[in-house]
Amino acid sequence: LQQFGQLPLFLLLWFIVLFMIAMSEIMSNTATAALFIPMLVPIAQGMGLDPAVLVVPAALGASCGLMLP
């Protein structure tokens, strides 16, 4: 958790969204969200953030995965 706290929030959100998009290309978007969103909640809490700050972009990234060819 300390490694994530050292990143600027913008870069962390960018990484999360891109990771979720990439994973939803090889998995279903529902499975991607169900697998990775519970991992983001303790990361956000460990950083002192509201969990919605990391969960909402992750959910949006998972739902955008089908946009890529």
N, CA and C atoms as an extended XYZ file, in Angstrom:
207
Properties=species:S:1:pos:R:3:atomname:S:1:resname:S:1:resid:I:1 pbc="F F F"
N         0.807       -1.195        0.000 N   LEU     1
C         0.000        0.000        0.000 CA  LEU     1
C         0.849        1.257        0.000 C   LEU     1
N         2.031        1.167        0.574 N   GLN     2
C         2.890        2.345        0.605 CA  GLN     2
C         3.362        2.728       -0.788 C   GLN     2
N         3.527        1.736       -1.666 N   GLN     3
C         3.977        2.031       -3.024 CA  GLN     3
C         2.924        2.823       -3.785 C   GLN     3
N         1.643        2.508       -3.568 N   PHE     4
C         0.579        3.233       -4.250 CA  PHE     4
C         0.450        4.646       -3.718 C   PHE     4
N         0.743        4.833       -2.446 N   GLY     5
C         0.621        6.153       -1.839 CA  GLY     5
C         1.655        7.141       -2.336 C   GLY     5
N         2.729        6.650       -2.916 N   GLN     6
C         3.777        7.537       -3.409 CA  GLN     6
C         3.475        8.082       -4.799 C   GLN     6
N         2.558        7.443       -5.520 N   LEU     7
C         2.179        7.916       -6.846 CA  LEU     7
C         1.233        9.104       -6.735 C   LEU     7
N         1.333       10.047       -7.663 N   PRO     8
C         0.296       11.087       -7.705 CA  PRO     8
C        -1.053       10.446       -8.019 C   PRO     8
N        -2.104       11.010       -7.486 N   LEU     9
C        -3.435       10.426       -7.640 CA  LEU     9
C        -3.827       10.297       -9.109 C   LEU     9
N        -3.486       11.292       -9.921 N   PHE    10
C        -3.827       11.245      -11.338 CA  PHE    10
C        -3.186       10.034      -12.016 C   PHE    10
N        -1.923        9.762      -11.725 N   LEU    11
C        -1.254        8.609      -12.335 CA  LEU    11
C        -1.833        7.295      -11.840 C   LEU    11
N        -2.174        7.227      -10.579 N   LEU    12
C        -2.787        6.024      -10.038 CA  LEU    12
C        -4.130        5.754      -10.702 C   LEU    12
N        -4.957        6.780      -10.862 N   LEU    13
C        -6.250        6.613      -11.525 CA  LEU    13
C        -6.066        6.217      -12.983 C   LEU    13
N        -5.098        6.821      -13.649 N   TRP    14
C        -4.817        6.493      -15.047 CA  TRP    14
C        -4.402        5.031      -15.176 C   TRP    14
N        -3.543        4.567      -14.283 N   PHE    15
C        -3.107        3.175      -14.296 CA  PHE    15
C        -4.274        2.227      -14.029 C   PHE    15
N        -5.111        2.562      -13.073 N   ILE    16
C        -6.252        1.710      -12.743 CA  ILE    16
C        -7.200        1.588      -13.929 C   ILE    16
N        -7.521        2.703      -14.560 N   VAL    17
C        -8.443        2.672      -15.703 CA  VAL    17
C        -7.849        1.873      -16.853 C   VAL    17
N        -6.595        2.100      -17.184 N   LEU    18
C        -5.975        1.350      -18.278 CA  LEU    18
C        -5.870       -0.135      -17.959 C   LEU    18
N        -5.578       -0.462      -16.711 N   PHE    19
C        -5.508       -1.857      -16.313 CA  PHE    19
C        -6.867       -2.532      -16.429 C   PHE    19
N        -7.911       -1.846      -15.982 N   MET    20
C        -9.254       -2.418      -16.070 CA  MET    20
C        -9.699       -2.582      -17.520 C   MET    20
N        -9.365       -1.627      -18.375 N   ILE    21
C        -9.703       -1.758      -19.795 CA  ILE    21
C        -8.988       -2.955      -20.398 C   ILE    21
N        -7.708       -3.096      -20.094 N   ALA    22
C        -6.933       -4.219      -20.645 CA  ALA    22
C        -7.465       -5.559      -20.141 C   ALA    22
N        -7.797       -5.631      -18.864 N   MET    23
C        -8.294       -6.893      -18.316 CA  MET    23
C        -9.676       -7.239      -18.846 C   MET    23
N       -10.492       -6.229      -19.120 N   SER    24
C       -11.829       -6.530      -19.632 CA  SER    24
C       -11.799       -6.911      -21.101 C   SER    24
N       -10.649       -6.784      -21.741 N   GLU    25
C       -10.503       -7.295      -23.104 CA  GLU    25
C       -10.329       -8.813      -23.105 C   GLU    25
N        -9.764       -9.367      -22.042 N   ILE    26
C        -9.553      -10.812      -21.999 CA  ILE    26
C       -10.526      -11.516      -21.051 C   ILE    26
N       -11.229      -10.746      -20.216 N   MET    27
C       -12.254      -11.278      -19.312 CA  MET    27
C       -13.532      -10.496      -19.568 C   MET    27
N       -14.627      -10.954      -19.029 N   SER    28
C       -15.849      -10.156      -19.128 CA  SER    28
C       -15.725       -8.940      -18.218 C   SER    28
N       -16.441       -7.886      -18.560 N   ASN    29
C       -16.328       -6.668      -17.753 CA  ASN    29
C       -16.885       -6.881      -16.347 C   ASN    29
N       -17.897       -7.711      -16.210 N   THR    30
C       -18.448       -7.989      -14.885 CA  THR    30
C       -17.450       -8.750      -14.025 C   THR    30
N       -16.795       -9.745      -14.616 N   ALA    31
C       -15.800      -10.516      -13.862 CA  ALA    31
C       -14.601       -9.648      -13.493 C   ALA    31
N       -14.201       -8.779      -14.389 N   THR    32
C       -13.086       -7.881      -14.109 CA  THR    32
C       -13.409       -6.972      -12.923 C   THR    32
N       -14.592       -6.379      -12.953 N   ALA    33
C       -14.991       -5.495      -11.860 CA  ALA    33
C       -15.132       -6.270      -10.552 C   ALA    33
N       -15.737       -7.448      -10.621 N   ALA    34
C       -15.948       -8.232       -9.397 CA  ALA    34
C       -14.639       -8.718       -8.792 C   ALA    34
N       -13.635       -8.922       -9.620 N   LEU    35
C       -12.354       -9.421       -9.129 CA  LEU    35
C       -11.470       -8.312       -8.561 C   LEU    35
N       -11.420       -7.168       -9.235 N   PHE    36
C       -10.437       -6.154       -8.870 CA  PHE    36
C       -10.972       -5.027       -8.002 C   PHE    36
N       -12.263       -4.737       -8.052 N   ILE    37
C       -12.787       -3.643       -7.231 CA  ILE    37
C       -12.643       -3.926       -5.736 C   ILE    37
N       -12.897       -5.154       -5.252 N   PRO    38
C       -12.668       -5.382       -3.814 CA  PRO    38
C       -11.213       -5.191       -3.377 C   PRO    38
N       -10.290       -5.297       -4.295 N   MET    39
C        -8.883       -5.045       -3.955 CA  MET    39
C        -8.588       -3.553       -3.833 C   MET    39
N        -9.362       -2.730       -4.511 N   LEU    40
C        -9.105       -1.291       -4.499 CA  LEU    40
C        -9.602       -0.608       -3.230 C   LEU    40
N       -10.601       -1.192       -2.585 N   VAL    41
C       -11.155       -0.564       -1.380 CA  VAL    41
C       -10.107       -0.453       -0.272 C   VAL    41
N        -9.389       -1.539        0.088 N   PRO    42
C        -8.363       -1.358        1.141 CA  PRO    42
C        -7.193       -0.485        0.705 C   PRO    42
N        -6.901       -0.473       -0.597 N   ILE    43
C        -5.836        0.416       -1.076 CA  ILE    43
C        -6.234        1.866       -0.852 C   ILE    43
N        -7.473        2.206       -1.197 N   ALA    44
C        -7.954        3.575       -0.996 CA  ALA    44
C        -7.980        3.931        0.485 C   ALA    44
N        -8.447        3.005        1.302 N   GLN    45
C        -8.495        3.282        2.739 CA  GLN    45
C        -7.094        3.436        3.325 C   GLN    45
N        -6.151        2.654        2.828 N   GLY    46
C        -4.778        2.771        3.291 CA  GLY    46
C        -4.129        4.087        2.892 C   GLY    46
N        -4.602        4.651        1.779 N   MET    47
C        -4.095        5.943        1.331 CA  MET    47
C        -4.838        7.105        1.975 C   MET    47
N        -5.884        6.799        2.737 N   GLY    48
C        -6.668        7.855        3.376 CA  GLY    48
C        -7.676        8.488        2.442 C   GLY    48
N        -8.075        7.768        1.393 N   LEU    49
C        -9.041        8.277        0.421 CA  LEU    49
C       -10.386        7.603        0.611 C   LEU    49
N       -11.416        8.258        0.112 N   ASP    50
C       -12.716        7.621        0.031 CA  ASP    50
C       -12.614        6.511       -1.012 C   ASP    50
N       -13.088        5.296       -0.737 N   PRO    51
C       -12.972        4.199       -1.705 CA  PRO    51
C       -13.601        4.503       -3.063 C   PRO    51
N       -14.585        5.382       -3.104 N   ALA    52
C       -15.222        5.725       -4.376 CA  ALA    52
C       -14.253        6.405       -5.337 C   ALA    52
N       -13.227        7.032       -4.798 N   VAL    53
C       -12.247        7.718       -5.651 CA  VAL    53
C       -11.537        6.720       -6.570 C   VAL    53
N       -11.291        5.498       -6.097 N   LEU    54
C       -10.638        4.489       -6.920 CA  LEU    54
C       -11.637        3.532       -7.564 C   LEU    54
N       -12.759        3.292       -6.904 N   VAL    55
C       -13.714        2.295       -7.397 CA  VAL    55
C       -14.481        2.792       -8.618 C   VAL    55
N       -14.902        4.039       -8.611 N   VAL    56
C       -15.698        4.556       -9.732 CA  VAL    56
C       -14.893        4.562      -11.036 C   VAL    56
N       -13.655        5.064      -11.062 N   PRO    57
C       -12.892        4.966      -12.319 CA  PRO    57
C       -12.628        3.524      -12.743 C   PRO    57
N       -12.450        2.634      -11.781 N   ALA    58
C       -12.237        1.229      -12.124 CA  ALA    58
C       -13.484        0.636      -12.768 C   ALA    58
N       -14.650        0.948      -12.238 N   ALA    59
C       -15.896        0.446      -12.810 CA  ALA    59
C       -16.130        1.022      -14.205 C   ALA    59
N       -15.821        2.299      -14.378 N   LEU    60
C       -15.970        2.896      -15.702 CA  LEU    60
C       -14.973        2.303      -16.695 C   LEU    60
N       -13.759        2.049      -16.233 N   GLY    61
C       -12.765        1.419      -17.104 CA  GLY    61
C       -13.164        0.024      -17.511 C   GLY    61
N       -13.742       -0.730      -16.592 N   ALA    62
C       -14.186       -2.087      -16.914 CA  ALA    62
C       -15.313       -2.055      -17.926 C   ALA    62
N       -16.182       -1.055      -17.852 N   SER    63
C       -17.295       -1.002      -18.785 CA  SER    63
C       -16.876       -0.445      -20.143 C   SER    63
N       -15.727        0.188      -20.231 N   CYS    64
C       -15.245        0.718      -21.515 CA  CYS    64
C       -14.352       -0.266      -22.266 C   CYS    64
N       -14.092       -1.404      -21.709 N   GLY    65
C       -13.174       -2.358      -22.327 CA  GLY    65
C       -13.641       -2.884      -23.670 C   GLY    65
N       -14.920       -2.926      -23.901 N   LEU    66
C       -15.431       -3.446      -25.165 CA  LEU    66
C       -15.312       -2.434      -26.308 C   LEU    66
N       -14.867       -1.225      -26.009 N   MET    67
C       -14.741       -0.210      -27.036 CA  MET    67
C       -13.527       -0.442      -27.929 C   MET    67
N       -12.530       -1.167      -27.415 N   LEU    68
C       -11.323       -1.388      -28.199 CA  LEU    68
C       -11.543       -2.526      -29.190 C   LEU    68
N       -10.886       -2.461      -30.332 N   PRO    69
C       -11.068       -3.553      -31.315 CA  PRO    69
C       -10.382       -4.835      -30.898 C   PRO    69
